[in-house]
mmCIF file with all atom_site columns, C-alpha atoms in Angstrom:
data_model
loop_
_atom_site.group_PDB
_atom_site.id
_atom_site.type_symbol
_atom_site.label_atom_id
_atom_site.label_alt_id
_atom_site.label_comp_id
_atom_site.label_asym_id
_atom_site.label_entity_id
_atom_site.label_seq_id
_atom_site.pdbx_PDB_ins_code
_atom_site.Cartn_x
_atom_site.Cartn_y
_atom_site.Cartn_z
_atom_site.occupancy
_atom_site.B_iso_or_equiv
_atom_site.pdbx_formal_charge
_atom_site.auth_seq_id
_atom_site.auth_comp_id
_atom_site.auth_asym_id
_atom_site.auth_atom_id
_atom_site.pdbx_PDB_model_num
ATOM 1   C CA . UNK J 1 1   ? -1.284  -23.563 32.315 1.00 73.00 ? 1   UNK J CA 1
ATOM 2   C CA . UNK J 1 2   ? -3.685  -23.543 34.789 1.00 86.00 ? 2   UNK J CA 1
ATOM 3   C CA . UNK J 1 3   ? -3.608  -22.934 38.578 1.00 92.00 ? 3   UNK J CA 1
ATOM 4   C CA . UNK J 1 4   ? -4.118  -25.926 41.093 1.00 94.00 ? 4   UNK J CA 1
ATOM 5   C CA . UNK J 1 5   ? -6.174  -25.300 43.808 1.00 95.00 ? 5   UNK J CA 1
ATOM 6   C CA . UNK J 1 6   ? -6.821  -27.312 47.219 1.00 95.00 ? 6   UNK J CA 1
ATOM 7   C CA . UNK J 1 7   ? -8.926  -29.094 48.410 1.00 96.00 ? 7   UNK J CA 1
ATOM 8   C CA . UNK J 1 8   ? -11.163 -30.505 45.987 1.00 95.00 ? 8   UNK J CA 1
ATOM 9   C CA . UNK J 1 9   ? -13.958 -30.282 47.912 1.00 96.00 ? 9   UNK J CA 1
ATOM 10  C CA . UNK J 1 10  ? -14.969 -29.390 51.953 1.00 97.00 ? 10  UNK J CA 1
ATOM 11  C CA . UNK J 1 11  ? -18.296 -29.294 54.138 1.00 97.00 ? 11  UNK J CA 1
ATOM 12  C CA . UNK J 1 12  ? -18.491 -27.136 56.794 1.00 95.00 ? 12  UNK J CA 1
ATOM 13  C CA . UNK J 1 13  ? -21.000 -26.559 59.226 1.00 96.00 ? 13  UNK J CA 1
ATOM 14  C CA . UNK J 1 14  ? -22.691 -23.313 59.439 1.00 95.00 ? 14  UNK J CA 1
ATOM 15  C CA . UNK J 1 15  ? -20.225 -20.469 61.625 1.00 93.00 ? 15  UNK J CA 1
ATOM 16  C CA . UNK J 1 16  ? -17.360 -22.930 60.679 1.00 94.00 ? 16  UNK J CA 1
ATOM 17  C CA . UNK J 1 17  ? -13.912 -21.458 58.800 1.00 93.00 ? 17  UNK J CA 1
ATOM 18  C CA . UNK J 1 18  ? -12.598 -23.302 55.619 1.00 94.00 ? 18  UNK J CA 1
ATOM 19  C CA . UNK J 1 19  ? -9.408  -21.940 53.600 1.00 94.00 ? 19  UNK J CA 1
ATOM 20  C CA . UNK J 1 20  ? -9.396  -22.526 50.061 1.00 95.00 ? 20  UNK J CA 1
ATOM 21  C CA . UNK J 1 21  ? -5.513  -22.603 48.204 1.00 95.00 ? 21  UNK J CA 1
ATOM 22  C CA . UNK J 1 22  ? -4.469  -21.678 44.828 1.00 94.00 ? 22  UNK J CA 1
ATOM 23  C CA . UNK J 1 23  ? -1.028  -22.484 43.425 1.00 92.00 ? 23  UNK J CA 1
ATOM 24  C CA . UNK J 1 24  ? 0.797   -22.079 40.253 1.00 88.00 ? 24  UNK J CA 1
ATOM 25  C CA . UNK J 1 25  ? 3.926   -23.003 38.474 1.00 84.00 ? 25  UNK J CA 1
ATOM 26  C CA . UNK J 1 26  ? 4.105   -19.880 36.404 1.00 80.00 ? 26  UNK J CA 1
ATOM 27  C CA . UNK J 1 27  ? 4.481   -16.461 37.985 1.00 75.00 ? 27  UNK J CA 1
ATOM 28  C CA . UNK J 1 28  ? 1.223   -15.247 39.318 1.00 75.00 ? 28  UNK J CA 1
ATOM 29  C CA . UNK J 1 29  ? 0.526   -11.371 38.654 1.00 77.00 ? 29  UNK J CA 1
ATOM 30  C CA . UNK J 1 30  ? -3.224  -11.446 39.581 1.00 83.00 ? 30  UNK J CA 1
ATOM 31  C CA . UNK J 1 31  ? -5.431  -13.552 41.083 1.00 88.00 ? 31  UNK J CA 1
ATOM 32  C CA . UNK J 1 32  ? -9.297  -13.863 40.356 1.00 90.00 ? 32  UNK J CA 1
ATOM 33  C CA . UNK J 1 33  ? -11.687 -15.716 42.671 1.00 92.00 ? 33  UNK J CA 1
ATOM 34  C CA . UNK J 1 34  ? -14.819 -16.639 41.547 1.00 93.00 ? 34  UNK J CA 1
ATOM 35  C CA . UNK J 1 35  ? -18.006 -18.801 43.034 1.00 94.00 ? 35  UNK J CA 1
ATOM 36  C CA . UNK J 1 36  ? -20.240 -20.608 40.989 1.00 93.00 ? 36  UNK J CA 1
ATOM 37  C CA . UNK J 1 37  ? -23.706 -22.373 42.062 1.00 93.00 ? 37  UNK J CA 1
ATOM 38  C CA . UNK J 1 38  ? -25.104 -25.092 40.157 1.00 88.00 ? 38  UNK J CA 1
ATOM 39  C CA . UNK J 1 39  ? -26.319 -24.309 36.837 1.00 85.00 ? 39  UNK J CA 1
ATOM 40  C CA . UNK J 1 40  ? -25.614 -20.462 37.269 1.00 89.00 ? 40  UNK J CA 1
ATOM 41  C CA . UNK J 1 41  ? -22.631 -18.303 35.801 1.00 89.00 ? 41  UNK J CA 1
ATOM 42  C CA . UNK J 1 42  ? -19.516 -17.801 37.709 1.00 91.00 ? 42  UNK J CA 1
ATOM 43  C CA . UNK J 1 43  ? -19.745 -14.829 39.998 1.00 91.00 ? 43  UNK J CA 1
ATOM 44  C CA . UNK J 1 44  ? -16.760 -12.214 40.889 1.00 88.00 ? 44  UNK J CA 1
ATOM 45  C CA . UNK J 1 45  ? -15.573 -12.512 44.407 1.00 89.00 ? 45  UNK J CA 1
ATOM 46  C CA . UNK J 1 46  ? -12.092 -10.890 44.569 1.00 85.00 ? 46  UNK J CA 1
ATOM 47  C CA . UNK J 1 47  ? -9.476  -10.000 42.610 1.00 84.00 ? 47  UNK J CA 1
ATOM 48  C CA . UNK J 1 48  ? -5.675  -9.537  44.037 1.00 85.00 ? 48  UNK J CA 1
ATOM 49  C CA . UNK J 1 49  ? -3.047  -7.475  42.455 1.00 78.00 ? 49  UNK J CA 1
ATOM 50  C CA . UNK J 1 50  ? 0.558   -7.647  42.511 1.00 72.00 ? 50  UNK J CA 1
ATOM 51  C CA . UNK J 1 51  ? 1.847   -4.871  45.377 1.00 65.00 ? 51  UNK J CA 1
ATOM 52  C CA . UNK J 1 52  ? -1.119  -5.891  47.756 1.00 65.00 ? 52  UNK J CA 1
ATOM 53  C CA . UNK J 1 53  ? -3.878  -4.096  46.082 1.00 61.00 ? 53  UNK J CA 1
ATOM 54  C CA . UNK J 1 54  ? -7.162  -5.821  46.345 1.00 62.00 ? 54  UNK J CA 1
ATOM 55  C CA . UNK J 1 55  ? -10.718 -5.503  45.298 1.00 59.00 ? 55  UNK J CA 1
ATOM 56  C CA . UNK J 1 56  ? -13.601 -7.288  46.657 1.00 62.00 ? 56  UNK J CA 1
ATOM 57  C CA . UNK J 1 57  ? -17.242 -7.250  46.571 1.00 51.00 ? 57  UNK J CA 1
ATOM 58  C CA . UNK J 1 58  ? -18.107 -9.486  49.964 1.00 59.00 ? 58  UNK J CA 1
ATOM 59  C CA . UNK J 1 59  ? -17.021 -10.249 53.410 1.00 67.00 ? 59  UNK J CA 1
ATOM 60  C CA . UNK J 1 60  ? -14.927 -12.751 52.137 1.00 80.00 ? 60  UNK J CA 1
ATOM 61  C CA . UNK J 1 61  ? -11.046 -12.203 52.645 1.00 87.00 ? 61  UNK J CA 1
ATOM 62  C CA . UNK J 1 62  ? -7.801  -13.540 50.531 1.00 88.00 ? 62  UNK J CA 1
ATOM 63  C CA . UNK J 1 63  ? -4.040  -13.472 50.715 1.00 87.00 ? 63  UNK J CA 1
ATOM 64  C CA . UNK J 1 64  ? -1.733  -13.300 47.447 1.00 87.00 ? 64  UNK J CA 1
ATOM 65  C CA . UNK J 1 65  ? 1.920   -14.573 48.294 1.00 85.00 ? 65  UNK J CA 1
ATOM 66  C CA . UNK J 1 66  ? 3.512   -13.282 45.024 1.00 82.00 ? 66  UNK J CA 1
ATOM 67  C CA . UNK J 1 67  ? 6.959   -14.896 46.050 1.00 84.00 ? 67  UNK J CA 1
ATOM 68  C CA . UNK J 1 68  ? 5.401   -18.630 46.652 1.00 84.00 ? 68  UNK J CA 1
ATOM 69  C CA . UNK J 1 69  ? 2.912   -17.784 43.770 1.00 87.00 ? 69  UNK J CA 1
ATOM 70  C CA . UNK J 1 70  ? -0.159  -18.723 45.845 1.00 89.00 ? 70  UNK J CA 1
ATOM 71  C CA . UNK J 1 71  ? -3.161  -17.334 47.024 1.00 91.00 ? 71  UNK J CA 1
ATOM 72  C CA . UNK J 1 72  ? -5.868  -18.334 49.769 1.00 91.00 ? 72  UNK J CA 1
ATOM 73  C CA . UNK J 1 73  ? -9.400  -17.331 50.073 1.00 92.00 ? 73  UNK J CA 1
ATOM 74  C CA . UNK J 1 74  ? -10.727 -17.498 53.585 1.00 91.00 ? 74  UNK J CA 1
ATOM 75  C CA . UNK J 1 75  ? -13.971 -18.360 54.349 1.00 90.00 ? 75  UNK J CA 1
ATOM 76  C CA . UNK J 1 76  ? -14.934 -17.120 57.820 1.00 88.00 ? 76  UNK J CA 1
ATOM 77  C CA . UNK J 1 77  ? -18.091 -17.652 59.933 1.00 89.00 ? 77  UNK J CA 1
ATOM 78  C CA . UNK J 1 78  ? -19.405 -19.281 56.809 1.00 90.00 ? 78  UNK J CA 1
ATOM 79  C CA . UNK J 1 79  ? -22.993 -19.256 55.829 1.00 92.00 ? 79  UNK J CA 1
ATOM 80  C CA . UNK J 1 80  ? -25.266 -21.352 54.093 1.00 94.00 ? 80  UNK J CA 1
ATOM 81  C CA . UNK J 1 81  ? -25.016 -18.985 50.836 1.00 93.00 ? 81  UNK J CA 1
ATOM 82  C CA . UNK J 1 82  ? -21.220 -19.335 50.698 1.00 94.00 ? 82  UNK J CA 1
ATOM 83  C CA . UNK J 1 83  ? -22.134 -23.253 49.150 1.00 96.00 ? 83  UNK J CA 1
ATOM 84  C CA . UNK J 1 84  ? -20.422 -23.326 45.506 1.00 95.00 ? 84  UNK J CA 1
ATOM 85  C CA . UNK J 1 85  ? -17.738 -23.848 43.530 1.00 95.00 ? 85  UNK J CA 1
ATOM 86  C CA . UNK J 1 86  ? -14.896 -21.491 44.029 1.00 96.00 ? 86  UNK J CA 1
ATOM 87  C CA . UNK J 1 87  ? -12.572 -21.073 40.976 1.00 95.00 ? 87  UNK J CA 1
ATOM 88  C CA . UNK J 1 88  ? -9.225  -19.047 41.073 1.00 94.00 ? 88  UNK J CA 1
ATOM 89  C CA . UNK J 1 89  ? -7.963  -17.496 38.061 1.00 92.00 ? 89  UNK J CA 1
ATOM 90  C CA . UNK J 1 90  ? -4.309  -16.702 36.790 1.00 88.00 ? 90  UNK J CA 1
ATOM 91  C CA . UNK J 1 91  ? -4.318  -13.904 34.797 1.00 81.00 ? 91  UNK J CA 1
ATOM 92  C CA . UNK J 1 92  ? -1.684  -13.753 32.096 1.00 76.00 ? 92  UNK J CA 1
ATOM 93  C CA . UNK J 1 93  ? -1.223  -12.985 28.378 1.00 74.00 ? 93  UNK J CA 1
ATOM 94  C CA . UNK J 1 94  ? -4.829  -11.160 28.628 1.00 73.00 ? 94  UNK J CA 1
ATOM 95  C CA . UNK J 1 95  ? -6.451  -14.355 29.536 1.00 78.00 ? 95  UNK J CA 1
ATOM 96  C CA . UNK J 1 96  ? -7.776  -16.217 32.354 1.00 85.00 ? 96  UNK J CA 1
ATOM 97  C CA . UNK J 1 97  ? -6.961  -19.554 33.552 1.00 89.00 ? 97  UNK J CA 1
ATOM 98  C CA . UNK J 1 98  ? -9.083  -20.970 35.574 1.00 92.00 ? 98  UNK J CA 1
ATOM 99  C CA . UNK J 1 99  ? -8.282  -24.015 38.158 1.00 92.00 ? 99  UNK J CA 1
ATOM 100 C CA . UNK J 1 100 ? -10.625 -27.258 38.587 1.00 92.00 ? 100 UNK J CA 1
ATOM 101 C CA . UNK J 1 101 ? -12.301 -25.655 41.059 1.00 94.00 ? 101 UNK J CA 1
ATOM 102 C CA . UNK J 1 102 ? -13.046 -26.388 45.169 1.00 96.00 ? 102 UNK J CA 1
ATOM 103 C CA . UNK J 1 103 ? -16.430 -27.629 45.889 1.00 95.00 ? 103 UNK J CA 1
ATOM 104 C CA . UNK J 1 104 ? -17.864 -25.941 49.098 1.00 96.00 ? 104 UNK J CA 1
ATOM 105 C CA . UNK J 1 105 ? -21.312 -27.274 51.317 1.00 97.00 ? 105 UNK J CA 1
ATOM 106 C CA . UNK J 1 106 ? -22.632 -25.311 54.439 1.00 96.00 ? 106 UNK J CA 1
ATOM 107 C CA . UNK J 1 107 ? -24.950 -27.274 55.733 1.00 95.00 ? 107 UNK J CA 1
ATOM 108 C CA . UNK J 1 108 ? -27.490 -25.884 58.760 1.00 93.00 ? 108 UNK J CA 1
ATOM 109 C CA . UNK N 2 1   ? -27.014 -1.184  34.560 1.00 52.00 ? 1   UNK N CA 1
ATOM 110 C CA . UNK N 2 2   ? -27.898 -4.710  32.538 1.00 71.00 ? 2   UNK N CA 1
ATOM 111 C CA . UNK N 2 3   ? -25.026 -7.211  32.668 1.00 90.00 ? 3   UNK N CA 1
ATOM 112 C CA . UNK N 2 4   ? -23.268 -9.795  30.410 1.00 94.00 ? 4   UNK N CA 1
ATOM 113 C CA . UNK N 2 5   ? -26.412 -10.898 28.460 1.00 95.00 ? 5   UNK N CA 1
ATOM 114 C CA . UNK N 2 6   ? -26.203 -14.201 26.200 1.00 96.00 ? 6   UNK N CA 1
ATOM 115 C CA . UNK N 2 7   ? -28.846 -16.227 24.153 1.00 96.00 ? 7   UNK N CA 1
ATOM 116 C CA . UNK N 2 8   ? -30.356 -18.539 23.671 1.00 97.00 ? 8   UNK N CA 1
ATOM 117 C CA . UNK N 2 9   ? -29.957 -20.128 27.447 1.00 96.00 ? 9   UNK N CA 1
ATOM 118 C CA . UNK N 2 10  ? -30.578 -23.242 26.212 1.00 97.00 ? 10  UNK N CA 1
ATOM 119 C CA . UNK N 2 11  ? -29.813 -24.776 22.351 1.00 98.00 ? 11  UNK N CA 1
ATOM 120 C CA . UNK N 2 12  ? -30.295 -28.156 21.444 1.00 98.00 ? 12  UNK N CA 1
ATOM 121 C CA . UNK N 2 13  ? -28.872 -29.169 18.206 1.00 98.00 ? 13  UNK N CA 1
ATOM 122 C CA . UNK N 2 14  ? -28.814 -32.955 15.887 1.00 97.00 ? 14  UNK N CA 1
ATOM 123 C CA . UNK N 2 15  ? -24.966 -33.658 15.078 1.00 97.00 ? 15  UNK N CA 1
ATOM 124 C CA . UNK N 2 16  ? -23.874 -32.249 12.116 1.00 97.00 ? 16  UNK N CA 1
ATOM 125 C CA . UNK N 2 17  ? -25.939 -28.730 12.593 1.00 98.00 ? 17  UNK N CA 1
ATOM 126 C CA . UNK N 2 18  ? -24.644 -25.342 13.639 1.00 98.00 ? 18  UNK N CA 1
ATOM 127 C CA . UNK N 2 19  ? -24.754 -23.579 16.485 1.00 98.00 ? 19  UNK N CA 1
ATOM 128 C CA . UNK N 2 20  ? -24.722 -19.670 17.187 1.00 98.00 ? 20  UNK N CA 1
ATOM 129 C CA . UNK N 2 21  ? -24.420 -18.628 20.373 1.00 98.00 ? 21  UNK N CA 1
ATOM 130 C CA . UNK N 2 22  ? -24.815 -15.083 21.169 1.00 98.00 ? 22  UNK N CA 1
ATOM 131 C CA . UNK N 2 23  ? -23.208 -12.387 23.427 1.00 97.00 ? 23  UNK N CA 1
ATOM 132 C CA . UNK N 2 24  ? -23.806 -8.843  24.669 1.00 96.00 ? 24  UNK N CA 1
ATOM 133 C CA . UNK N 2 25  ? -21.270 -7.309  26.700 1.00 95.00 ? 25  UNK N CA 1
ATOM 134 C CA . UNK N 2 26  ? -22.332 -4.898  29.623 1.00 92.00 ? 26  UNK N CA 1
ATOM 135 C CA . UNK N 2 27  ? -22.748 -1.483  28.804 1.00 89.00 ? 27  UNK N CA 1
ATOM 136 C CA . UNK N 2 28  ? -19.347 0.273   28.500 1.00 84.00 ? 28  UNK N CA 1
ATOM 137 C CA . UNK N 2 29  ? -17.227 -2.899  28.013 1.00 87.00 ? 29  UNK N CA 1
ATOM 138 C CA . UNK N 2 30  ? -15.109 -3.416  24.806 1.00 87.00 ? 30  UNK N CA 1
ATOM 139 C CA . UNK N 2 31  ? -13.699 -6.735  25.695 1.00 90.00 ? 31  UNK N CA 1
ATOM 140 C CA . UNK N 2 32  ? -15.012 -10.284 25.546 1.00 94.00 ? 32  UNK N CA 1
ATOM 141 C CA . UNK N 2 33  ? -14.147 -13.560 26.457 1.00 94.00 ? 33  UNK N CA 1
ATOM 142 C CA . UNK N 2 34  ? -15.622 -16.958 25.906 1.00 97.00 ? 34  UNK N CA 1
ATOM 143 C CA . UNK N 2 35  ? -14.974 -19.910 28.065 1.00 96.00 ? 35  UNK N CA 1
ATOM 144 C CA . UNK N 2 36  ? -16.036 -23.274 27.874 1.00 96.00 ? 36  UNK N CA 1
ATOM 145 C CA . UNK N 2 37  ? -17.455 -25.717 30.664 1.00 94.00 ? 37  UNK N CA 1
ATOM 146 C CA . UNK N 2 38  ? -17.930 -29.227 30.295 1.00 90.00 ? 38  UNK N CA 1
ATOM 147 C CA . UNK N 2 39  ? -19.955 -30.884 32.889 1.00 82.00 ? 39  UNK N CA 1
ATOM 148 C CA . UNK N 2 40  ? -18.603 -31.151 36.525 1.00 78.00 ? 40  UNK N CA 1
ATOM 149 C CA . UNK N 2 41  ? -15.335 -29.369 34.981 1.00 83.00 ? 41  UNK N CA 1
ATOM 150 C CA . UNK N 2 42  ? -13.686 -25.930 35.454 1.00 86.00 ? 42  UNK N CA 1
ATOM 151 C CA . UNK N 2 43  ? -13.563 -23.214 32.778 1.00 92.00 ? 43  UNK N CA 1
ATOM 152 C CA . UNK N 2 44  ? -11.545 -23.276 29.790 1.00 93.00 ? 44  UNK N CA 1
ATOM 153 C CA . UNK N 2 45  ? -10.750 -20.204 28.117 1.00 93.00 ? 45  UNK N CA 1
ATOM 154 C CA . UNK N 2 46  ? -11.485 -20.053 24.567 1.00 95.00 ? 46  UNK N CA 1
ATOM 155 C CA . UNK N 2 47  ? -11.201 -16.864 22.731 1.00 95.00 ? 47  UNK N CA 1
ATOM 156 C CA . UNK N 2 48  ? -10.445 -13.530 23.318 1.00 93.00 ? 48  UNK N CA 1
ATOM 157 C CA . UNK N 2 49  ? -11.921 -10.492 21.302 1.00 94.00 ? 49  UNK N CA 1
ATOM 158 C CA . UNK N 2 50  ? -11.929 -6.633  20.981 1.00 92.00 ? 50  UNK N CA 1
ATOM 159 C CA . UNK N 2 51  ? -14.135 -5.157  18.602 1.00 89.00 ? 51  UNK N CA 1
ATOM 160 C CA . UNK N 2 52  ? -13.421 -6.273  15.155 1.00 90.00 ? 52  UNK N CA 1
ATOM 161 C CA . UNK N 2 53  ? -10.366 -7.971  16.171 1.00 93.00 ? 53  UNK N CA 1
ATOM 162 C CA . UNK N 2 54  ? -9.499  -11.688 17.698 1.00 94.00 ? 54  UNK N CA 1
ATOM 163 C CA . UNK N 2 55  ? -6.851  -10.999 20.134 1.00 91.00 ? 55  UNK N CA 1
ATOM 164 C CA . UNK N 2 56  ? -6.045  -14.568 21.404 1.00 92.00 ? 56  UNK N CA 1
ATOM 165 C CA . UNK N 2 57  ? -7.782  -17.880 20.389 1.00 93.00 ? 57  UNK N CA 1
ATOM 166 C CA . UNK N 2 58  ? -5.396  -20.050 21.469 1.00 92.00 ? 58  UNK N CA 1
ATOM 167 C CA . UNK N 2 59  ? -8.306  -21.952 23.272 1.00 92.00 ? 59  UNK N CA 1
ATOM 168 C CA . UNK N 2 60  ? -10.343 -22.519 20.164 1.00 95.00 ? 60  UNK N CA 1
ATOM 169 C CA . UNK N 2 61  ? -10.551 -25.905 18.700 1.00 94.00 ? 61  UNK N CA 1
ATOM 170 C CA . UNK N 2 62  ? -8.804  -25.465 15.107 1.00 91.00 ? 62  UNK N CA 1
ATOM 171 C CA . UNK N 2 63  ? -11.799 -26.988 13.138 1.00 94.00 ? 63  UNK N CA 1
ATOM 172 C CA . UNK N 2 64  ? -15.543 -25.840 13.159 1.00 97.00 ? 64  UNK N CA 1
ATOM 173 C CA . UNK N 2 65  ? -15.032 -23.122 15.881 1.00 97.00 ? 65  UNK N CA 1
ATOM 174 C CA . UNK N 2 66  ? -15.275 -19.499 15.044 1.00 97.00 ? 66  UNK N CA 1
ATOM 175 C CA . UNK N 2 67  ? -15.672 -16.382 16.945 1.00 97.00 ? 67  UNK N CA 1
ATOM 176 C CA . UNK N 2 68  ? -16.388 -12.722 16.099 1.00 96.00 ? 68  UNK N CA 1
ATOM 177 C CA . UNK N 2 69  ? -17.126 -9.349  17.622 1.00 95.00 ? 69  UNK N CA 1
ATOM 178 C CA . UNK N 2 70  ? -18.491 -6.780  14.891 1.00 93.00 ? 70  UNK N CA 1
ATOM 179 C CA . UNK N 2 71  ? -18.527 -3.138  14.934 1.00 90.00 ? 71  UNK N CA 1
ATOM 180 C CA . UNK N 2 72  ? -21.942 -3.371  15.684 1.00 90.00 ? 72  UNK N CA 1
ATOM 181 C CA . UNK N 2 73  ? -24.066 -6.334  17.610 1.00 92.00 ? 73  UNK N CA 1
ATOM 182 C CA . UNK N 2 74  ? -23.214 -8.941  19.846 1.00 95.00 ? 74  UNK N CA 1
ATOM 183 C CA . UNK N 2 75  ? -20.705 -11.293 19.721 1.00 97.00 ? 75  UNK N CA 1
ATOM 184 C CA . UNK N 2 76  ? -21.067 -14.443 18.120 1.00 98.00 ? 76  UNK N CA 1
ATOM 185 C CA . UNK N 2 77  ? -19.360 -17.899 18.790 1.00 98.00 ? 77  UNK N CA 1
ATOM 186 C CA . UNK N 2 78  ? -20.391 -20.549 15.691 1.00 98.00 ? 78  UNK N CA 1
ATOM 187 C CA . UNK N 2 79  ? -19.506 -23.953 15.928 1.00 98.00 ? 79  UNK N CA 1
ATOM 188 C CA . UNK N 2 80  ? -20.564 -25.803 12.427 1.00 97.00 ? 80  UNK N CA 1
ATOM 189 C CA . UNK N 2 81  ? -21.345 -29.369 12.155 1.00 97.00 ? 81  UNK N CA 1
ATOM 190 C CA . UNK N 2 82  ? -21.604 -29.983 15.923 1.00 97.00 ? 82  UNK N CA 1
ATOM 191 C CA . UNK N 2 83  ? -20.819 -33.306 17.512 1.00 97.00 ? 83  UNK N CA 1
ATOM 192 C CA . UNK N 2 84  ? -21.655 -34.987 20.918 1.00 95.00 ? 84  UNK N CA 1
ATOM 193 C CA . UNK N 2 85  ? -18.482 -33.821 22.539 1.00 94.00 ? 85  UNK N CA 1
ATOM 194 C CA . UNK N 2 86  ? -19.400 -30.138 21.902 1.00 96.00 ? 86  UNK N CA 1
ATOM 195 C CA . UNK N 2 87  ? -22.256 -30.379 24.561 1.00 96.00 ? 87  UNK N CA 1
ATOM 196 C CA . UNK N 2 88  ? -21.170 -27.829 27.680 1.00 96.00 ? 88  UNK N CA 1
ATOM 197 C CA . UNK N 2 89  ? -21.876 -24.774 29.062 1.00 96.00 ? 89  UNK N CA 1
ATOM 198 C CA . UNK N 2 90  ? -20.661 -21.708 27.304 1.00 97.00 ? 90  UNK N CA 1
ATOM 199 C CA . UNK N 2 91  ? -19.900 -18.785 29.293 1.00 96.00 ? 91  UNK N CA 1
ATOM 200 C CA . UNK N 2 92  ? -19.273 -15.186 27.660 1.00 96.00 ? 92  UNK N CA 1
ATOM 201 C CA . UNK N 2 93  ? -17.459 -12.432 29.792 1.00 94.00 ? 93  UNK N CA 1
ATOM 202 C CA . UNK N 2 94  ? -16.696 -9.021  29.342 1.00 92.00 ? 94  UNK N CA 1
ATOM 203 C CA . UNK N 2 95  ? -14.559 -6.061  31.036 1.00 87.00 ? 95  UNK N CA 1
ATOM 204 C CA . UNK N 2 96  ? -13.694 -2.758  30.556 1.00 82.00 ? 96  UNK N CA 1
ATOM 205 C CA . UNK N 2 97  ? -10.398 -3.248  29.194 1.00 74.00 ? 97  UNK N CA 1
ATOM 206 C CA . UNK N 2 98  ? -7.307  -5.266  30.671 1.00 66.00 ? 98  UNK N CA 1
ATOM 207 C CA . UNK N 2 99  ? -4.707  -2.842  32.327 1.00 61.00 ? 99  UNK N CA 1
ATOM 208 C CA . UNK N 2 100 ? -1.877  -4.434  30.460 1.00 61.00 ? 100 UNK N CA 1
ATOM 209 C CA . UNK N 2 101 ? -0.850  -8.317  29.481 1.00 52.00 ? 101 UNK N CA 1
ATOM 210 C CA . UNK N 2 102 ? -0.458  -9.043  33.098 1.00 53.00 ? 102 UNK N CA 1
ATOM 211 C CA . UNK N 2 103 ? -2.987  -7.183  35.182 1.00 57.00 ? 103 UNK N CA 1
ATOM 212 C CA . UNK N 2 104 ? -6.393  -7.349  34.495 1.00 64.00 ? 104 UNK N CA 1
ATOM 213 C CA . UNK N 2 105 ? -9.305  -5.463  35.627 1.00 70.00 ? 105 UNK N CA 1
ATOM 214 C CA . UNK N 2 106 ? -12.629 -7.900  37.080 1.00 80.00 ? 106 UNK N CA 1
ATOM 215 C CA . UNK N 2 107 ? -14.292 -9.945  33.957 1.00 86.00 ? 107 UNK N CA 1
ATOM 216 C CA . UNK N 2 108 ? -18.355 -10.187 34.451 1.00 89.00 ? 108 UNK N CA 1
ATOM 217 C CA . UNK N 2 109 ? -19.917 -13.172 33.368 1.00 93.00 ? 109 UNK N CA 1
ATOM 218 C CA . UNK N 2 110 ? -22.853 -14.132 31.270 1.00 94.00 ? 110 UNK N CA 1
ATOM 219 C CA . UNK N 2 111 ? -25.605 -16.662 32.149 1.00 94.00 ? 111 UNK N CA 1
ATOM 220 C CA . UNK N 2 112 ? -24.211 -18.685 29.993 1.00 96.00 ? 112 UNK N CA 1
ATOM 221 C CA . UNK N 2 113 ? -25.630 -21.039 26.730 1.00 97.00 ? 113 UNK N CA 1
ATOM 222 C CA . UNK N 2 114 ? -26.447 -24.606 27.372 1.00 96.00 ? 114 UNK N CA 1
ATOM 223 C CA . UNK N 2 115 ? -25.648 -26.581 24.367 1.00 97.00 ? 115 UNK N CA 1
ATOM 224 C CA . UNK N 2 116 ? -26.970 -30.216 24.023 1.00 97.00 ? 116 UNK N CA 1
ATOM 225 C CA . UNK N 2 117 ? -26.151 -32.508 21.004 1.00 97.00 ? 117 UNK N CA 1
ATOM 226 C CA . UNK N 2 118 ? -28.362 -35.109 20.158 1.00 95.00 ? 118 UNK N CA 1
#
């Protein structure tokens, strides 16, 4: 069963902050975050593992609450390049199930 | 270090024809995943393969779709007798290996093949 993301869409001005939430009715063992720009491939942002280990490549942070089966992605001081659709993925049984996505639009 | 490669990037087929989509994983990656993305929708898992083995094909339609990852060469997603509903973007991802059933390493996505069925 795919995780649920909220909100569906958010519009920001440059420099503003936003939070994207991801929750699952099934146990979350690891959460993967990707960003996809229109017409392009999803790009890896962050992976959060049980026990608190995080692996990421950009200045975007995330949290993972195993008990609540939730993860949140924090976009801080947003830049125009943050625009895109953000997907969270929950990994179980060797495969990723993705949420429906959150579309972020950052305006100058 | 080349990333995940997919070809063709765009494929147009008429109803009833066959579509073959190719994916070459990143160097050193032996695990390949195929996903389908319908317009304005999220990514749906289709199949997970290792070299010469299909590990999980629970997301594949039962008919007309097949996938392989031979010992030599790219992974192939094959769609026989395409219909208009098959029009979508098909993404391939690769990873070094899953750590176990629940802890995964990063999956890297290719640029996708956009299939249009006329």
